[in-house]
């Protein structure tokens, strides 16, 4: 595991490298993270062209925005993606349009240049399909709830699941500075679906893994990741249902979200004060995602 320093922040995003019969990178972060990938590979005695596979849990820019940059240095590497993600990796035009709708003029500053990955380097894995890493065979599972184009990868040797954002974000001391760590779901635009989260939690729970590896940030015991994600998704969705009206703004949702997170932490035994604003951009993104979820639900059919 190594820190991608997404948006220049420590403890924000992590990536993972297998060095074995096959060399594998899991998630690339955005293009500005590229130098951290090169450094981490170098410390392992690897160059980008030594990678056999790059696994992209989903194609949000903080997970896969740097894939095209890496592909230029690794023309024989295969990029493994969810079936809904492949076309956006090959042609990121629509992906960038969606990102600009969320991040506005900050998009380029946050994520840099998003380059396409050549089609011949892209491999799709369907739900339940496997991939041979030489010393283990891993299995991919369709895991929506955070994004429709999200899969998770089960490693039977580690008895672990690489979950991207499917089982939430682990907020670590390295990022927050708080004396405790915790897991909450990511409800960022535009695919948050609490029912899908429930199904994903059930599917991954059935694998009987011991550990999950988040992109944000690092490992969690499986029980903590499952419970934190499920509780948070239900509480956030109920809160959004409770306050929604046709004129509500994402800023209104953000205020209620901060209060809900504060309540969850207090009920979990973490004493005040909780400087919820330390969670940064996530609060805005989660509020916008919850509002988008409500607007879709209340749209006339």
Short mmCIF file of C-alpha atoms in Angstrom, two decimals:
data_model
loop_
_atom_site.label_atom_id
_atom_site.label_comp_id
_atom_site.label_asym_id
_atom_site.label_seq_id
_atom_site.Cartn_x
_atom_site.Cartn_y
_atom_site.Cartn_z
CA UNK A 1 0.00 0.00 0.00
CA UNK A 2 1.21 3.52 -0.73
CA UNK A 3 -0.19 7.03 -0.46
CA UNK A 4 -1.31 8.67 -3.71
CA UNK A 5 -1.47 12.12 -2.07
CA UNK A 6 -4.69 12.84 -3.95
CA UNK A 7 -5.15 16.63 -4.18
CA UNK A 8 -1.88 16.91 -2.27
CA UNK A 9 -3.46 15.48 0.89
CA UNK A 10 -1.89 12.68 2.94
CA UNK A 11 -4.16 9.83 3.97
CA UNK A 12 -6.70 10.67 1.28
CA UNK A 13 -6.17 7.93 -1.30
CA UNK A 14 -4.15 4.74 -1.28
CA UNK A 15 -3.16 2.33 -4.04
CA UNK A 16 -1.91 -1.24 -3.85
CA UNK A 17 0.77 -3.21 -5.66
CA UNK A 18 1.10 -6.97 -5.99
CA UNK A 19 4.65 -8.01 -6.79
CA UNK A 20 4.62 -11.68 -7.68
CA UNK A 21 4.11 -14.03 -10.59
CA UNK A 22 2.14 -11.14 -12.09
CA UNK A 23 2.73 -7.52 -11.12
CA UNK A 24 -0.54 -5.73 -10.45
CA UNK A 25 -1.52 -2.18 -9.49
CA UNK A 26 -4.94 -1.50 -7.97
CA UNK A 27 -6.28 2.00 -8.78
CA UNK A 28 -4.18 4.85 -10.20
CA UNK A 29 -5.70 7.93 -8.62
CA UNK A 30 -5.85 11.04 -10.78
CA UNK A 31 -3.14 12.19 -13.19
CA UNK A 32 -1.35 14.37 -10.57
CA UNK A 33 -0.77 11.17 -8.52
CA UNK A 34 1.40 9.74 -11.29
CA UNK A 35 4.75 10.62 -9.70
CA UNK A 36 3.78 8.77 -6.51
CA UNK A 37 3.01 5.64 -8.54
CA UNK A 38 6.36 5.83 -10.30
CA UNK A 39 8.17 6.29 -6.99
CA UNK A 40 6.34 3.38 -5.32
CA UNK A 41 7.03 1.07 -8.25
CA UNK A 42 10.69 2.10 -8.25
CA UNK A 43 11.00 1.25 -4.56
CA UNK A 44 9.84 -2.26 -5.49
CA UNK A 45 12.30 -2.47 -8.35
CA UNK A 46 9.58 -2.07 -10.98
CA UNK A 47 8.92 0.18 -13.95
CA UNK A 48 5.42 0.89 -15.32
CA UNK A 49 6.04 -1.50 -18.23
CA UNK A 50 6.62 -4.30 -15.70
CA UNK A 51 2.94 -4.19 -14.69
CA UNK A 52 0.87 -7.02 -16.10
CA UNK A 53 -2.46 -5.62 -14.90
CA UNK A 54 -3.93 -2.41 -13.57
CA UNK A 55 -7.20 -3.02 -11.75
CA UNK A 56 -9.55 -0.02 -11.72
CA UNK A 57 -12.31 -0.50 -9.14
CA UNK A 58 -14.37 2.19 -10.88
CA UNK A 59 -13.66 5.13 -13.13
CA UNK A 60 -14.28 8.14 -10.91
CA UNK A 61 -11.34 10.44 -11.56
CA UNK A 62 -9.78 9.99 -8.13
CA UNK A 63 -9.51 6.27 -8.88
CA UNK A 64 -8.85 6.04 -12.60
CA UNK A 65 -8.19 9.55 -13.93
CA UNK A 66 -4.48 8.77 -14.23
CA UNK A 67 -4.95 5.49 -16.10
CA UNK A 68 -4.32 7.01 -19.54
CA UNK A 69 -1.13 8.70 -18.34
CA UNK A 70 0.16 5.38 -17.02
CA UNK A 71 -0.90 3.53 -20.19
CA UNK A 72 1.49 5.68 -22.24
CA UNK A 73 4.40 4.31 -20.20
CA UNK A 74 2.99 0.79 -20.07
CA UNK A 75 1.75 -0.08 -23.58
CA UNK A 76 1.62 -3.82 -22.89
CA UNK A 77 -0.23 -3.52 -19.56
CA UNK A 78 -3.87 -4.61 -19.41
CA UNK A 79 -6.36 -2.32 -17.63
CA UNK A 80 -9.15 -4.33 -16.01
CA UNK A 81 -12.53 -2.63 -15.57
CA UNK A 82 -16.23 -3.09 -14.88
CA UNK A 83 -18.31 -3.54 -18.06
CA UNK A 84 -20.00 -0.17 -17.55
CA UNK A 85 -16.62 1.55 -17.21
CA UNK A 86 -14.79 0.38 -20.33
CA UNK A 87 -16.17 2.86 -22.84
CA UNK A 88 -15.44 5.81 -20.53
CA UNK A 89 -11.86 4.66 -20.09
CA UNK A 90 -11.43 4.42 -23.86
CA UNK A 91 -13.14 7.77 -24.47
CA UNK A 92 -13.30 9.91 -21.30
CA UNK A 93 -15.25 12.78 -22.94
CA UNK A 94 -18.56 12.03 -21.20
CA UNK A 95 -16.76 11.26 -17.96
CA UNK A 96 -15.13 14.69 -18.01
CA UNK A 97 -18.43 16.39 -18.78
CA UNK A 98 -19.94 14.74 -15.70
CA UNK A 99 -16.93 15.69 -13.58
CA UNK A 100 -17.14 19.33 -14.64
CA UNK A 101 -20.82 19.38 -13.67
CA UNK A 102 -19.79 18.40 -10.14
CA UNK A 103 -16.40 20.12 -9.67
CA UNK A 104 -16.81 23.09 -12.00
CA UNK A 105 -13.71 25.16 -12.66
CA UNK A 106 -11.75 23.13 -10.08
CA UNK A 107 -11.89 19.97 -12.23
CA UNK A 108 -8.56 20.48 -14.00
CA UNK A 109 -6.81 21.61 -10.84
CA UNK A 110 -7.98 18.55 -8.94
CA UNK A 111 -7.55 15.89 -11.60
CA UNK A 112 -5.20 17.14 -14.30
CA UNK A 113 -5.34 15.87 -17.86
CA UNK A 114 -7.43 12.73 -18.33
CA UNK A 115 -6.07 10.72 -21.25
CA UNK A 116 -7.78 7.77 -22.96
CA UNK A 117 -6.58 4.19 -22.56
CA UNK A 118 -6.22 2.36 -25.90
CA UNK A 119 -9.07 -0.06 -26.46
CA UNK A 120 -6.75 -3.04 -27.00
CA UNK A 121 -5.39 -2.56 -23.45
CA UNK A 122 -8.84 -2.74 -21.80
CA UNK A 123 -10.19 -5.98 -20.32
CA UNK A 124 -13.74 -6.27 -18.94
CA UNK A 125 -14.56 -8.52 -16.01
CA UNK A 126 -18.19 -9.42 -15.44
CA UNK A 127 -19.71 -10.32 -12.07
CA UNK A 128 -18.19 -13.59 -10.87
CA UNK A 129 -15.44 -13.71 -13.49
CA UNK A 130 -11.85 -14.42 -12.48
CA UNK A 131 -8.30 -13.46 -13.38
CA UNK A 132 -5.16 -15.55 -12.87
CA UNK A 133 -2.35 -13.65 -11.11
CA UNK A 134 -0.05 -16.67 -11.38
CA UNK A 135 0.05 -17.46 -7.68
CA UNK A 136 -3.67 -16.86 -7.04
CA UNK A 137 -6.93 -16.56 -8.92
CA UNK A 138 -8.94 -13.50 -7.96
CA UNK A 139 -12.68 -13.01 -8.49
CA UNK A 140 -14.53 -9.84 -9.42
CA UNK A 141 -17.95 -8.88 -8.10
CA UNK A 142 -20.36 -6.24 -9.37
CA UNK A 143 -20.78 -3.92 -6.36
CA UNK A 144 -22.99 -0.89 -7.11
CA UNK A 145 -24.33 1.58 -4.55
CA UNK A 146 -21.54 4.14 -4.77
CA UNK A 147 -21.26 3.84 -8.57
CA UNK A 148 -22.95 1.67 -11.18
CA UNK A 149 -19.57 1.01 -12.80
CA UNK A 150 -17.97 -0.40 -9.65
CA UNK A 151 -16.55 -3.85 -9.02
CA UNK A 152 -14.65 -5.32 -6.07
CA UNK A 153 -11.93 -7.95 -6.19
CA UNK A 154 -11.67 -10.91 -3.80
CA UNK A 155 -8.22 -12.36 -3.09
CA UNK A 156 -8.52 -15.90 -1.66
CA UNK A 157 -4.89 -15.98 -0.46
CA UNK A 158 -5.21 -12.81 1.61
CA UNK A 159 -8.88 -13.58 2.37
CA UNK A 160 -9.43 -9.93 1.58
CA UNK A 161 -11.51 -7.74 -0.71
CA UNK A 162 -10.22 -4.70 -2.57
CA UNK A 163 -13.36 -2.59 -2.44
CA UNK A 164 -12.53 0.84 -3.90
CA UNK A 165 -15.43 2.89 -2.48
CA UNK A 166 -18.01 0.07 -2.39
CA UNK A 167 -17.64 -0.30 1.39
CA UNK A 168 -17.17 3.34 2.15
CA UNK A 169 -14.32 5.57 3.16
CA UNK A 170 -12.05 4.86 6.10
CA UNK A 171 -11.24 8.23 7.65
CA UNK A 172 -7.78 7.82 9.14
CA UNK A 173 -5.75 9.93 11.56
CA UNK A 174 -3.28 10.68 8.75
CA UNK A 175 -6.07 12.60 6.97
CA UNK A 176 -8.30 13.99 9.74
CA UNK A 177 -5.83 14.36 12.60
CA UNK A 178 -8.51 12.89 14.89
CA UNK A 179 -7.56 10.34 17.56
CA UNK A 180 -9.89 7.68 16.14
CA UNK A 181 -10.74 6.16 12.76
CA UNK A 182 -14.12 5.26 11.30
CA UNK A 183 -15.93 4.19 8.13
CA UNK A 184 -18.76 6.06 6.40
CA UNK A 185 -20.25 5.54 2.94
CA UNK A 186 -19.43 7.81 0.03
CA UNK A 187 -22.66 9.19 -1.49
CA UNK A 188 -21.06 11.41 -4.13
CA UNK A 189 -22.93 12.12 -7.41
CA UNK A 190 -24.51 10.65 -9.27
CA UNK A 191 -25.15 6.96 -8.62
CA UNK A 192 -25.72 6.70 -4.86
CA UNK A 193 -28.40 4.09 -4.25
CA UNK A 194 -29.02 2.95 -0.66
CA UNK A 195 -30.84 -0.21 -1.75
CA UNK A 196 -27.88 -1.18 -3.93
CA UNK A 197 -25.57 -0.52 -0.96
CA UNK A 198 -27.59 -3.00 1.13
CA UNK A 199 -27.27 -5.62 -1.63
CA UNK A 200 -23.54 -4.99 -2.04
CA UNK A 201 -22.97 -5.32 1.71
CA UNK A 202 -24.83 -8.65 1.69
CA UNK A 203 -22.89 -9.93 -1.33
CA UNK A 204 -19.48 -9.05 0.11
CA UNK A 205 -20.40 -10.29 3.58
CA UNK A 206 -21.06 -13.74 2.09
CA UNK A 207 -17.41 -14.00 0.97
CA UNK A 208 -16.29 -14.39 4.60
CA UNK A 209 -13.23 -12.20 4.12
CA UNK A 210 -11.26 -10.93 7.10
CA UNK A 211 -10.14 -7.56 5.73
CA UNK A 212 -11.18 -5.01 3.15
CA UNK A 213 -8.81 -2.62 1.44
CA UNK A 214 -10.33 0.78 0.71
CA UNK A 215 -8.91 3.27 -1.74
CA UNK A 216 -9.77 5.91 0.87
CA UNK A 217 -7.78 4.87 2.97
CA UNK A 218 -6.11 1.57 3.74
CA UNK A 219 -7.43 -1.60 5.41
CA UNK A 220 -10.43 -2.12 7.68
CA UNK A 221 -11.62 -5.24 9.51
CA UNK A 222 -14.48 -6.59 7.42
CA UNK A 223 -17.09 -6.20 10.16
CA UNK A 224 -16.25 -2.54 10.67
CA UNK A 225 -16.42 -1.75 6.96
CA UNK A 226 -19.73 -3.58 6.49
CA UNK A 227 -21.43 -2.04 9.51
CA UNK A 228 -20.11 1.49 8.95
CA UNK A 229 -21.20 1.48 5.33
CA UNK A 230 -24.63 -0.01 5.99
CA UNK A 231 -25.46 2.21 8.96
CA UNK A 232 -24.25 5.35 7.24
CA UNK A 233 -26.11 4.65 3.98
CA UNK A 234 -29.37 4.05 5.81
CA UNK A 235 -28.97 7.09 8.06
CA UNK A 236 -27.92 9.41 5.25
CA UNK A 237 -30.79 8.30 3.00
CA UNK A 238 -33.34 8.69 5.81
CA UNK A 239 -32.00 12.15 6.58
CA UNK A 240 -32.23 13.17 2.93
CA UNK A 241 -35.81 11.83 2.74
CA UNK A 242 -36.72 13.78 5.86
CA UNK A 243 -35.47 17.19 4.74
CA UNK A 244 -36.17 17.00 1.01
CA UNK A 245 -38.44 19.54 -0.67
CA UNK A 246 -38.38 20.95 -4.18
CA UNK A 247 -36.39 24.05 -3.20
CA UNK A 248 -33.81 22.40 -0.95
CA UNK A 249 -30.20 23.14 -1.91
CA UNK A 250 -27.10 21.00 -1.55
CA UNK A 251 -25.90 23.52 1.03
CA UNK A 252 -29.02 22.74 3.10
CA UNK A 253 -28.33 19.02 2.75
CA UNK A 254 -24.71 19.58 3.80
CA UNK A 255 -25.76 21.20 7.07
CA UNK A 256 -28.03 18.26 7.89
CA UNK A 257 -25.36 15.78 6.80
CA UNK A 258 -22.82 17.31 9.17
CA UNK A 259 -25.32 16.96 12.00
CA UNK A 260 -26.04 13.33 11.06
CA UNK A 261 -22.35 12.42 10.99
CA UNK A 262 -21.83 14.11 14.35
CA UNK A 263 -24.69 12.03 15.79
CA UNK A 264 -23.31 8.79 14.35
CA UNK A 265 -19.88 9.44 15.83
CA UNK A 266 -21.30 10.41 19.22
CA UNK A 267 -23.51 7.30 19.32
CA UNK A 268 -20.43 5.22 18.46
CA UNK A 269 -18.71 6.47 21.60
CA UNK A 270 -16.52 9.15 20.07
CA UNK A 271 -16.78 12.20 22.28
CA UNK A 272 -17.21 15.79 21.14
CA UNK A 273 -15.97 18.03 19.74
CA UNK A 274 -16.10 16.68 16.22
CA UNK A 275 -14.81 19.24 13.74
CA UNK A 276 -16.83 17.76 10.90
CA UNK A 277 -15.48 20.37 8.50
CA UNK A 278 -12.16 18.47 8.65
CA UNK A 279 -13.74 15.95 6.29
CA UNK A 280 -13.33 18.60 3.61
CA UNK A 281 -14.60 18.21 0.07
CA UNK A 282 -16.35 14.92 0.90
CA UNK A 283 -19.10 16.81 2.71
CA UNK A 284 -19.96 18.82 -0.39
CA UNK A 285 -19.79 15.80 -2.69
CA UNK A 286 -21.89 13.61 -0.40
CA UNK A 287 -24.48 16.37 0.00
CA UNK A 288 -24.73 16.83 -3.77
CA UNK A 289 -25.03 13.07 -4.23
CA UNK A 290 -27.82 12.82 -1.67
CA UNK A 291 -29.68 15.68 -3.32
CA UNK A 292 -29.26 14.04 -6.72
CA UNK A 293 -30.63 10.79 -5.28
CA UNK A 294 -33.71 12.60 -3.94
CA UNK A 295 -34.29 14.50 -7.18
CA UNK A 296 -34.21 11.26 -9.18
CA UNK A 297 -36.59 9.64 -6.73
CA UNK A 298 -39.07 12.52 -6.88
CA UNK A 299 -38.83 13.13 -10.64
CA UNK A 300 -42.11 12.64 -12.51
CA UNK A 301 -42.29 9.37 -14.44
#
